[in-house]
Amino acid sequence: MSKETRGSDPQGVSRRGFLKGVGAGSAAAGFIGVGENTAQAEGQDAPAIVGPGDGTYTLNIDGESKEVTAEPRATLLDVMRNRLDVTSAKKVCDRGTCGACTIFIDGEPAYACSMLALEAIGHKITTIASLGTPEMMSALQKAFVKHDAQQCGFCTPGFIVAATDLLNKNPNPTREQVRDGLGGNLCRCGTYVGVQEAVLEAAQSMKGGA
Amino acid sequence: MQDFEYTAPTSLEGVIGLLSETWGETEIYAGGTDLVTCLKQGLTAPRRVVSLRNVKELKGITILDDSIEIGAATTLTTLLGNAELAKHATALIQAIEGINSKQMINVGTLGGDLCQRPRCWFYRNGYGLFGIEDGKSLIEDGDNRYHAIFGNDGPAKFVSASSTGPALIALGASLIVSGPEGERTIAAWDFFQTPQSESDRETALKSNEVLTKIIIPKNETQSATYEIRHRAGLDWPYVTASVAIGKEGTKVVLGHVAPTPWVSDAAGKALNGRVKKADAEKAGEVAAEGATPLSQNAYKVAMVKTAVKRAVLRATGQEEEA
């Protein structure tokens, strides 16, 4: 959308109310870029206003600060995969159902497909890439390999993130708790039994100090 | 998805000032779990999205002498960890446990659960709230297996998608909404409404209002929610029942059977504080009376009987094996 069209506000929304809304509490910095496409102020958690059109902002992904330029409508998943080449979270259903895009936001699992990237500013985003490497796999990742807990493997990164969270919170889960705890993830190949075995074994091996 | 202007004010006043008097011009972003999908599905194409992320007054739980106040933008996970809610609002906690996805409840908010749009597949595929194509109802003659069996005599045949609405109604909760003209209090029951035209909405919220608070009275109430579902993982249930048994009477509220949560006064009266297994069974039968199933969802009538019975037994510690 061009800047020209921005002059015509949505019906019933006063520009005065708009400015009041953004200005209140966000200090003068909040006004930077009104009428421009980027409005993130230095050191602010979140921009006061972005778009329509590209805005530039910084995301913290796997411990690295990454600057990105994207439109407000971009989801966190699309920004990671398409703009930042962070492909560790997978895109499958793209509607918050399958869990393949599961990442940690400040240590809690969330669906990257169902969140605007702008909402992730100021939060720590952690993907499976931070949990292990092919050479240095986590106990859970090793157990997934051993128990054939994947077929096509596309859902696996999301399962690993969700199961890592599960074991963080409940180091000694029952099979029932594993099944329930992974309710937010789907595997269309149907390797649920392998996943359950892997999580249960990882729980045991982690207790042994592995 | 059409692009939009994104704003994240730091005060409630700021949020209200940015909202349009016309539906569809602006949208509120709480957890985003439904809104982002609605944006992708083209169900809404706002000019502006107003995020609640920086509005601290909308987050958190306050325990008062006679009530519990929950900020509408409080995540469902936060509610699950609250001991006072576990004690005074068991039905609510059990309803949230039913949303079996950590990813969803870590981000999703209580206000968002109440304001989410229907999941009717005709609606989600662009045929409007009433599923109409060329003036003809796609629902009446189509795949209506998940649709309403109560309150479906008008054009709306979808079911309310809210997981927590039935429990909040059973618990006698009230909701606070704020708009340009100030604040108003709405009983949880009155918050939900059945649209009669495509321009109507499923809640009493106006387009320039924000749901700010949910207030649950601290009554001596035994309450429970029982869900009948296809799978244990993330999905909507077929039928749910929330019951609250207290000094003021017994409330039975069904979920996923009507365009709103569905209060069964008759079932509440039939119980009237009696909670033996035979009473619970009777209440289930009474609750199912008057159902008007569509061509493919008569199975839900039997589920209503079972859900009510099991919710009563669950509330009173007499749970039977499913």
Coordinates of C-alpha atoms in Angstrom, one line a residue:
Chain A
M1 CA 0.0 0.0 0.0
S2 CA 1.4 3.4 -0.9
K3 CA 1.9 6.2 1.5
E4 CA -0.8 8.2 -0.3
T5 CA -3.5 5.8 0.6
R6 CA -2.5 6.0 4.2
G7 CA -4.2 9.4 4.3
S8 CA -7.6 7.9 4.2
D9 CA -8.0 6.3 7.6
P10 CA -10.2 3.3 8.2
Q11 CA -13.7 4.6 8.7
G12 CA -14.3 5.7 12.3
V13 CA -10.7 5.7 13.3
S14 CA -9.5 9.2 14.1
R15 CA -5.9 10.1 13.4
R16 CA -6.1 12.0 16.7
G17 CA -7.1 8.9 18.6
F18 CA -4.4 7.0 16.7
L19 CA -1.7 9.4 17.7
K20 CA -2.9 9.5 21.3
G21 CA -2.9 5.8 21.4
V22 CA 0.6 5.3 20.1
G23 CA 2.1 8.2 22.0
A24 CA 0.7 7.4 25.4
G25 CA 3.5 5.8 27.4
S26 CA 5.8 5.1 24.6
A27 CA 7.6 8.4 24.8
A28 CA 8.6 10.5 21.9
A29 CA 10.4 7.6 20.3
G30 CA 7.0 6.1 19.5
F31 CA 6.4 8.7 16.8
I32 CA 9.5 7.8 14.8
G33 CA 8.5 6.7 11.4
V34 CA 4.8 7.6 11.5
G35 CA 4.3 8.0 7.8
E36 CA 7.4 6.1 7.2
N37 CA 7.5 2.3 6.9
T38 CA 9.7 1.6 9.9
A39 CA 9.1 2.8 13.4
Q40 CA 11.3 0.7 15.7
A41 CA 13.1 2.9 18.1
E42 CA 16.5 2.0 19.5
G43 CA 16.2 -0.1 22.6
Q44 CA 12.5 -0.4 22.5
D45 CA 10.9 -3.8 23.0
A46 CA 8.4 -3.4 20.2
P47 CA 7.7 -0.9 17.5
A48 CA 4.9 1.6 18.1
I49 CA 3.8 1.3 14.5
V50 CA 5.0 -0.6 11.5
G51 CA 3.6 -0.7 7.9
P52 CA 1.7 -1.2 5.9
G53 CA 4.8 -2.1 3.9
D54 CA 8.2 -3.2 5.0
G55 CA 9.6 -2.5 8.4
T56 CA 13.1 -3.3 9.7
Y57 CA 13.5 -4.9 13.1
T58 CA 15.7 -7.3 15.0
L59 CA 14.9 -10.8 16.2
N60 CA 16.9 -12.9 18.6
I61 CA 17.1 -16.4 17.1
D62 CA 19.2 -19.2 18.6
G63 CA 21.3 -16.7 20.5
E64 CA 22.0 -14.4 17.5
S65 CA 20.5 -11.0 16.8
K66 CA 19.2 -11.0 13.2
E67 CA 18.0 -7.9 11.4
V68 CA 15.1 -8.5 9.1
T69 CA 13.0 -6.3 6.7
A70 CA 9.5 -7.6 6.3
E71 CA 5.8 -6.5 6.1
P72 CA 3.7 -6.6 9.3
R73 CA 1.7 -9.5 7.9
A74 CA 4.7 -11.8 7.9
T75 CA 4.5 -14.7 10.4
L76 CA 7.5 -15.6 12.5
L77 CA 7.8 -18.8 10.6
D78 CA 7.9 -17.2 7.2
V79 CA 10.4 -14.5 8.4
M80 CA 12.7 -17.2 9.8
R81 CA 12.5 -19.5 6.8
N82 CA 12.2 -17.1 3.9
R83 CA 14.1 -14.0 5.0
L84 CA 16.6 -15.2 7.5
D85 CA 17.3 -18.7 6.1
V86 CA 16.5 -20.3 9.5
T87 CA 14.9 -23.4 8.2
S88 CA 15.0 -25.5 11.4
A89 CA 11.3 -25.0 12.1
K90 CA 9.2 -26.6 9.4
K91 CA 6.1 -25.3 7.6
V92 CA 3.4 -28.0 7.2
C93 CA -0.2 -27.0 8.1
D94 CA 0.6 -23.3 8.6
R95 CA -2.5 -22.9 10.8
G96 CA -1.5 -23.9 14.3
T97 CA -2.5 -27.5 14.2
C98 CA 0.4 -29.8 13.4
G99 CA 3.2 -28.5 15.5
A100 CA 6.0 -28.9 12.9
C101 CA 6.9 -25.2 13.4
T102 CA 7.3 -25.6 17.2
I103 CA 9.9 -23.3 18.6
F104 CA 10.7 -21.9 22.1
I105 CA 9.7 -18.4 22.9
D106 CA 11.5 -17.4 26.1
G107 CA 11.8 -21.1 26.8
E108 CA 8.1 -22.0 26.3
P109 CA 7.0 -23.9 23.1
A110 CA 4.8 -22.0 20.6
Y111 CA 3.7 -22.3 17.0
A112 CA 5.9 -20.0 14.8
C113 CA 3.2 -20.2 12.1
S114 CA 0.5 -18.6 14.3
M115 CA 2.5 -15.6 15.5
L116 CA 3.3 -12.4 13.6
A117 CA 7.1 -11.9 13.5
L118 CA 6.6 -8.5 15.0
E119 CA 5.2 -10.1 18.2
A120 CA 8.5 -12.0 18.7
I121 CA 10.6 -8.8 19.0
G122 CA 12.3 -8.7 22.4
H123 CA 11.8 -12.4 23.0
K124 CA 14.3 -15.2 22.8
I125 CA 13.5 -17.5 20.0
T126 CA 15.1 -21.0 20.2
T127 CA 14.8 -23.6 17.5
I128 CA 15.9 -27.2 17.4
A129 CA 19.2 -26.0 16.0
S130 CA 20.2 -24.9 19.5
L131 CA 19.4 -28.3 21.0
G132 CA 22.1 -30.3 19.3
T133 CA 24.0 -30.9 16.1
P134 CA 24.4 -34.1 14.0
E135 CA 27.8 -34.6 15.7
M136 CA 26.6 -33.6 19.2
M137 CA 23.0 -34.8 19.5
S138 CA 21.0 -34.4 22.7
A139 CA 20.0 -37.5 24.6
L140 CA 16.5 -37.0 23.1
Q141 CA 17.7 -36.6 19.6
K142 CA 19.9 -39.8 19.9
A143 CA 16.8 -41.7 21.2
F144 CA 14.7 -40.5 18.2
V145 CA 17.3 -41.9 15.9
K146 CA 17.6 -45.2 17.8
H147 CA 13.8 -45.7 17.9
D148 CA 13.1 -44.7 14.4
A149 CA 10.9 -42.0 15.7
Q150 CA 10.6 -40.4 12.3
Q151 CA 9.8 -41.5 8.8
C152 CA 9.7 -38.5 6.5
G153 CA 11.1 -36.5 9.3
F154 CA 9.4 -33.3 8.6
C155 CA 7.5 -33.2 11.9
T156 CA 10.6 -34.2 13.9
P157 CA 12.0 -30.8 14.7
G158 CA 8.7 -29.8 16.3
F159 CA 8.4 -33.0 18.2
I160 CA 12.0 -32.6 19.5
V161 CA 11.3 -29.1 20.8
A162 CA 8.0 -30.1 22.4
A163 CA 9.4 -33.2 23.9
T164 CA 12.5 -31.3 25.2
D165 CA 10.0 -29.0 27.0
L166 CA 8.1 -32.0 28.3
L167 CA 11.2 -33.6 29.8
N168 CA 12.4 -30.2 31.2
K169 CA 9.1 -30.0 33.2
N170 CA 8.6 -33.7 33.9
P171 CA 11.9 -35.6 33.9
N172 CA 10.1 -38.9 34.7
P173 CA 7.0 -39.1 32.6
T174 CA 4.7 -42.0 32.1
R175 CA 3.8 -43.1 28.6
E176 CA 0.4 -41.5 29.1
Q177 CA 2.0 -38.2 30.1
V178 CA 4.2 -38.4 27.0
R179 CA 1.2 -38.9 24.8
D180 CA -0.7 -36.1 26.4
G181 CA 2.3 -33.8 26.6
L182 CA 2.8 -34.0 22.9
G183 CA -0.8 -33.4 22.0
G184 CA 0.1 -30.3 20.1
N185 CA 2.2 -32.2 17.5
L186 CA 1.0 -34.4 14.6
C187 CA 3.0 -37.0 12.7
R188 CA 1.2 -38.0 9.5
C189 CA 3.5 -41.0 9.0
G190 CA 2.1 -42.2 12.4
T191 CA 5.4 -42.9 14.2
Y192 CA 3.8 -42.1 17.6
V193 CA 5.0 -45.3 19.2
G194 CA 8.6 -44.6 18.2
V195 CA 8.3 -41.1 19.5
Q196 CA 6.9 -42.3 22.8
E197 CA 9.7 -44.9 23.1
A198 CA 12.3 -42.3 22.3
V199 CA 11.0 -39.8 24.9
L200 CA 10.8 -42.5 27.6
E201 CA 14.3 -43.7 26.9
A202 CA 15.7 -40.2 26.8
A203 CA 14.1 -39.6 30.3
Q204 CA 16.0 -42.7 31.6
S205 CA 19.3 -41.8 30.0
M206 CA 19.2 -38.2 31.1
K207 CA 18.7 -39.4 34.7
G208 CA 21.8 -41.5 34.3
G209 CA 23.7 -38.3 33.6
A210 CA 24.2 -39.1 29.9
Chain B
M1 CA -3.3 -11.9 3.2
Q2 CA -3.6 -8.2 2.7
D3 CA -0.9 -6.2 4.5
F4 CA -1.8 -3.9 7.3
E5 CA -0.5 -1.3 9.8
Y6 CA 0.7 -2.9 13.0
T7 CA 0.6 -1.0 16.3
A8 CA 1.4 -1.9 19.8
P9 CA 0.2 0.8 22.2
T10 CA 1.2 0.6 25.9
S11 CA -2.2 1.5 27.4
L12 CA -5.8 0.3 27.2
E13 CA -6.8 3.9 26.3
G14 CA -4.3 3.7 23.5
V15 CA -5.8 0.5 22.2
I16 CA -9.3 1.8 22.2
G17 CA -8.3 4.9 20.4
L18 CA -6.9 2.9 17.6
L19 CA -10.0 0.7 17.0
S20 CA -12.6 1.4 14.3
E21 CA -16.3 1.8 14.8
T22 CA -16.7 -0.6 11.8
W23 CA -16.0 -4.3 12.0
G24 CA -13.3 -5.5 9.7
E25 CA -11.3 -2.2 9.6
T26 CA -9.2 -3.0 12.7
E27 CA -8.5 -6.2 14.6
I28 CA -7.2 -6.8 18.1
Y29 CA -4.2 -9.1 18.5
A30 CA -4.1 -10.9 21.8
G31 CA -2.3 -14.3 21.4
G32 CA -2.9 -14.3 17.7
T33 CA -3.5 -18.0 17.6
D34 CA -6.9 -17.5 15.9
L35 CA -6.4 -14.1 14.3
V36 CA -3.3 -15.0 12.3
T37 CA -5.1 -18.0 10.9
C38 CA -8.2 -15.8 10.1
L39 CA -5.9 -13.4 8.3
K40 CA -4.3 -16.2 6.2
Q41 CA -7.8 -17.6 5.4
G42 CA -8.9 -14.1 4.3
L43 CA -11.8 -14.1 6.8
T44 CA -10.7 -10.6 7.8
A45 CA -8.5 -8.1 6.0
P46 CA -8.1 -5.2 8.4
R47 CA -6.3 -2.0 7.7
R48 CA -4.8 -2.0 11.2
V49 CA -3.9 -4.7 13.7
V50 CA -3.7 -3.4 17.3
S51 CA -1.6 -5.7 19.5
L52 CA -2.2 -6.0 23.3
R53 CA 1.4 -7.2 23.9
N54 CA 2.5 -3.9 25.7
V55 CA -0.7 -3.4 27.7
K56 CA 0.3 -4.7 31.1
E57 CA -3.1 -3.9 32.8
L58 CA -4.7 -6.6 30.6
K59 CA -2.4 -9.4 32.0
G60 CA -2.4 -11.3 35.2
I61 CA -4.6 -12.7 37.9
T62 CA -5.8 -10.8 41.0
I63 CA -7.2 -12.7 43.9
L64 CA -9.8 -10.6 45.8
D65 CA -11.8 -11.5 48.9
D66 CA -14.9 -12.6 47.0
S67 CA -13.7 -12.9 43.4
I68 CA -10.9 -13.7 41.1
E69 CA -10.1 -11.2 38.4
I70 CA -8.3 -12.3 35.2
G71 CA -6.9 -9.9 32.7
A72 CA -8.2 -10.8 29.3
A73 CA -4.8 -11.0 27.7
T74 CA -3.5 -13.5 30.3
T75 CA -2.3 -16.7 28.7
L76 CA -4.2 -20.0 29.3
T77 CA -1.0 -21.5 30.7
T78 CA -0.8 -18.9 33.4
L79 CA -4.4 -19.8 34.4
L80 CA -3.5 -23.5 34.6
G81 CA -0.8 -22.8 37.2
N82 CA -3.0 -20.8 39.6
A83 CA -4.0 -22.7 42.8
E84 CA -7.0 -20.3 43.6
L85 CA -8.5 -21.0 40.2
A86 CA -7.9 -24.7 40.6
K87 CA -10.0 -24.4 43.8
H88 CA -12.7 -22.0 42.9
A89 CA -12.9 -22.6 39.1
T90 CA -12.2 -26.2 38.6
A91 CA -14.5 -26.4 35.5
L92 CA -12.5 -23.6 33.9
I93 CA -9.2 -25.3 34.5
Q94 CA -10.5 -28.6 33.2
A95 CA -11.8 -26.8 30.1
I96 CA -8.3 -25.3 29.5
E97 CA -6.7 -28.8 30.0
G98 CA -8.9 -30.0 27.2
I99 CA -7.0 -27.7 24.7
N100 CA -4.3 -30.3 24.7
S101 CA -1.5 -28.3 23.1
K102 CA 1.2 -26.5 25.1
Q103 CA 2.1 -24.5 22.1
M104 CA -1.5 -23.2 21.9
I105 CA -2.1 -22.4 25.5
N106 CA 1.3 -20.8 26.1
V107 CA 0.4 -18.1 23.6
G108 CA -3.4 -18.2 23.6
T109 CA -5.3 -16.0 26.0
L110 CA -8.5 -16.3 28.0
G111 CA -10.0 -13.3 26.1
G112 CA -8.9 -14.7 22.8
D113 CA -10.6 -18.0 23.6
L114 CA -13.9 -16.1 24.2
C115 CA -13.6 -14.0 21.1
Q116 CA -12.3 -16.5 18.6
R117 CA -14.4 -16.9 15.4
P118 CA -16.4 -20.1 14.7
R119 CA -14.6 -23.1 13.4
C120 CA -17.4 -24.2 11.0
W121 CA -15.7 -25.4 7.9
F122 CA -18.1 -23.6 5.6
Y123 CA -17.3 -20.3 7.4
R124 CA -13.5 -21.0 7.3
N125 CA -13.8 -21.7 3.6
G126 CA -15.4 -18.4 2.8
Y127 CA -19.1 -19.1 2.8
G128 CA -19.9 -16.8 5.6
L129 CA -21.2 -17.4 9.1
F130 CA -24.3 -19.1 7.7
G131 CA -22.6 -21.2 5.0
I132 CA -24.7 -19.9 2.1
E133 CA -23.9 -20.4 -1.5
D134 CA -26.3 -19.0 -4.2
G135 CA -28.9 -18.4 -1.5
K136 CA -28.9 -22.0 -0.4
S137 CA -27.6 -23.3 2.9
L138 CA -24.6 -25.6 2.4
I139 CA -25.0 -26.7 6.0
E140 CA -28.5 -28.1 5.9
D141 CA -27.9 -30.4 3.0
G142 CA -24.2 -30.7 3.4
D143 CA -21.6 -32.1 5.9
N144 CA -23.1 -30.8 9.1
R145 CA -21.6 -33.5 11.4
Y146 CA -20.0 -31.0 13.7
H147 CA -22.8 -28.4 13.7
A148 CA -25.4 -27.3 16.2
I149 CA -28.1 -29.5 17.7
F150 CA -29.6 -26.7 19.7
G151 CA -30.4 -23.1 18.9
N152 CA -30.1 -23.9 15.2
D153 CA -33.6 -22.8 14.0
G154 CA -32.2 -19.5 12.6
P155 CA -29.6 -19.0 9.9
A156 CA -26.7 -19.7 12.3
K157 CA -25.9 -23.4 12.6
F158 CA -22.2 -23.3 13.6
V159 CA -21.2 -24.1 17.2
S160 CA -19.4 -21.7 19.5
A161 CA -15.8 -22.6 19.4
S162 CA -14.9 -21.2 22.9
S163 CA -13.5 -23.8 25.2
T164 CA -13.8 -21.7 28.3
G165 CA -17.2 -20.0 27.7
P166 CA -19.4 -22.8 29.1
A167 CA -17.3 -23.1 32.2
L168 CA -17.3 -19.4 32.8
I169 CA -21.1 -19.3 32.4
A170 CA -21.6 -22.2 34.8
L171 CA -19.3 -20.4 37.4
G172 CA -21.4 -17.2 37.1
A173 CA -18.5 -15.1 35.7
S174 CA -18.9 -11.6 34.4
L175 CA -16.9 -9.9 31.7
I176 CA -15.7 -6.3 31.6
V177 CA -15.4 -4.6 28.3
S178 CA -14.0 -1.1 27.6
G179 CA -14.7 1.2 24.8
P180 CA -14.7 4.9 23.9
E181 CA -17.8 5.4 26.2
G182 CA -16.2 3.7 29.2
E183 CA -16.6 0.4 30.8
R184 CA -19.5 -2.0 30.9
T185 CA -20.1 -5.3 32.7
I186 CA -21.7 -8.2 30.9
A187 CA -22.7 -11.5 32.4
A188 CA -20.7 -14.3 30.7
W189 CA -24.0 -15.7 29.4
D190 CA -25.0 -12.4 27.8
F191 CA -21.6 -12.0 26.1
F192 CA -22.4 -14.8 23.6
Q193 CA -25.1 -14.1 21.0
T194 CA -26.5 -15.9 18.0
P195 CA -26.0 -13.9 14.8
Q196 CA -29.2 -13.3 12.9
S197 CA -27.5 -11.6 9.9
E198 CA -24.1 -11.8 8.3
S199 CA -23.3 -8.4 9.9
D200 CA -24.0 -9.7 13.4
R201 CA -21.2 -11.1 15.5
E202 CA -21.1 -14.0 17.9
T203 CA -20.4 -11.8 21.0
A204 CA -21.7 -8.6 22.5
L205 CA -18.4 -7.0 21.9
K206 CA -18.4 -3.9 19.6
S207 CA -15.7 -3.4 17.1
N208 CA -14.2 -0.5 19.1
E209 CA -14.3 -2.3 22.4
V210 CA -11.8 -4.5 24.2
L211 CA -12.6 -7.3 26.5
T212 CA -10.5 -6.4 29.5
K213 CA -11.3 -8.6 32.5
I214 CA -13.0 -11.8 33.4
I215 CA -14.4 -11.9 37.0
I216 CA -15.1 -15.2 38.7
P217 CA -17.0 -15.2 42.0
K218 CA -15.4 -17.2 44.8
N219 CA -18.4 -19.3 45.7
E220 CA -18.3 -22.6 47.5
T221 CA -18.9 -24.4 44.3
Q222 CA -18.1 -27.9 43.1
S223 CA -17.5 -27.6 39.4
A224 CA -16.2 -29.7 36.5
T225 CA -16.0 -29.8 32.7
Y226 CA -16.3 -33.1 30.8
E227 CA -15.4 -33.3 27.1
I228 CA -16.3 -35.9 24.6
R229 CA -13.7 -35.8 21.9
H230 CA -12.4 -37.7 18.9
R231 CA -8.8 -37.6 19.8
A232 CA -6.8 -36.6 22.9
G233 CA -4.5 -34.2 21.0
L234 CA -5.3 -30.7 19.8
D235 CA -8.8 -30.6 18.3
W236 CA -12.2 -29.3 19.2
P237 CA -14.4 -31.7 21.2
Y238 CA -17.7 -33.0 19.8
V239 CA -19.7 -32.0 22.9
T240 CA -18.7 -30.7 26.4
A241 CA -20.6 -30.1 29.6
S242 CA -19.6 -27.8 32.4
V243 CA -21.5 -28.0 35.7
A244 CA -21.3 -26.0 38.9
I245 CA -23.0 -27.2 42.0
G246 CA -23.3 -24.5 44.7
K247 CA -25.6 -23.1 47.3
E248 CA -27.3 -20.9 44.7
G249 CA -28.3 -23.9 42.7
T250 CA -26.9 -26.1 40.0
K251 CA -25.9 -24.9 36.6
V252 CA -25.4 -27.0 33.5
V253 CA -23.9 -25.5 30.4
L254 CA -23.2 -27.4 27.2
G255 CA -20.4 -26.6 24.7
H256 CA -20.1 -27.2 21.0
V257 CA -23.8 -27.9 20.6
A258 CA -25.2 -24.5 19.6
P259 CA -24.0 -21.1 18.2
T260 CA -23.4 -20.0 21.8
P261 CA -22.6 -22.0 24.9
W262 CA -26.0 -23.6 25.8
V263 CA -27.4 -23.3 29.3
S264 CA -29.7 -26.2 30.3
D265 CA -31.9 -24.7 33.0
A266 CA -34.0 -27.9 33.0
A267 CA -31.0 -30.0 33.8
G268 CA -29.9 -27.7 36.5
K269 CA -33.4 -27.8 38.1
A270 CA -33.5 -31.6 37.7
L271 CA -30.3 -31.9 39.7
N272 CA -31.1 -29.1 42.3
G273 CA -28.1 -30.2 44.4
R274 CA -28.8 -33.9 44.1
V275 CA -25.7 -35.6 42.7
K276 CA -26.2 -39.4 43.0
K277 CA -25.4 -41.3 39.8
A278 CA -29.1 -41.7 39.0
D279 CA -29.6 -38.0 39.4
A280 CA -26.6 -37.3 37.1
E281 CA -28.1 -39.7 34.5
K282 CA -31.5 -38.0 34.7
A283 CA -29.9 -34.6 34.3
G284 CA -28.2 -35.8 31.1
E285 CA -31.5 -37.0 29.7
V286 CA -33.2 -33.7 30.6
A287 CA -30.4 -31.7 29.0
A288 CA -30.8 -33.6 25.7
E289 CA -34.5 -32.9 25.5
G290 CA -35.6 -30.6 22.8
A291 CA -32.5 -31.1 20.6
T292 CA -33.0 -30.5 16.9
P293 CA -30.2 -32.3 15.2
L294 CA -29.3 -31.7 11.6
S295 CA -29.0 -34.6 9.0
Q296 CA -25.6 -35.9 10.2
N297 CA -25.3 -34.9 13.9
A298 CA -27.9 -36.8 15.9
Y299 CA -25.0 -38.7 17.5
K300 CA -24.4 -35.5 19.5
V301 CA -27.7 -35.9 21.4
A302 CA -26.5 -39.1 23.0
M303 CA -23.2 -37.4 23.8
V304 CA -25.0 -34.6 25.6
K305 CA -26.5 -37.2 28.0
T306 CA -23.1 -38.8 28.7
A307 CA -21.2 -35.5 29.0
V308 CA -23.6 -34.0 31.5
K309 CA -23.7 -37.2 33.6
R310 CA -19.9 -37.5 33.7
A311 CA -19.4 -33.8 34.4
V312 CA -21.7 -34.1 37.4
L313 CA -19.9 -37.2 38.6
R314 CA -16.5 -35.5 38.0
A315 CA -17.5 -32.4 40.0
T316 CA -18.5 -34.5 42.9
G317 CA -15.6 -36.9 42.9
Q318 CA -17.5 -39.9 41.6
E319 CA -15.8 -40.2 38.3
E320 CA -16.5 -43.3 36.3
E321 CA -14.2 -44.9 33.8
A322 CA -14.8 -43.5 30.3

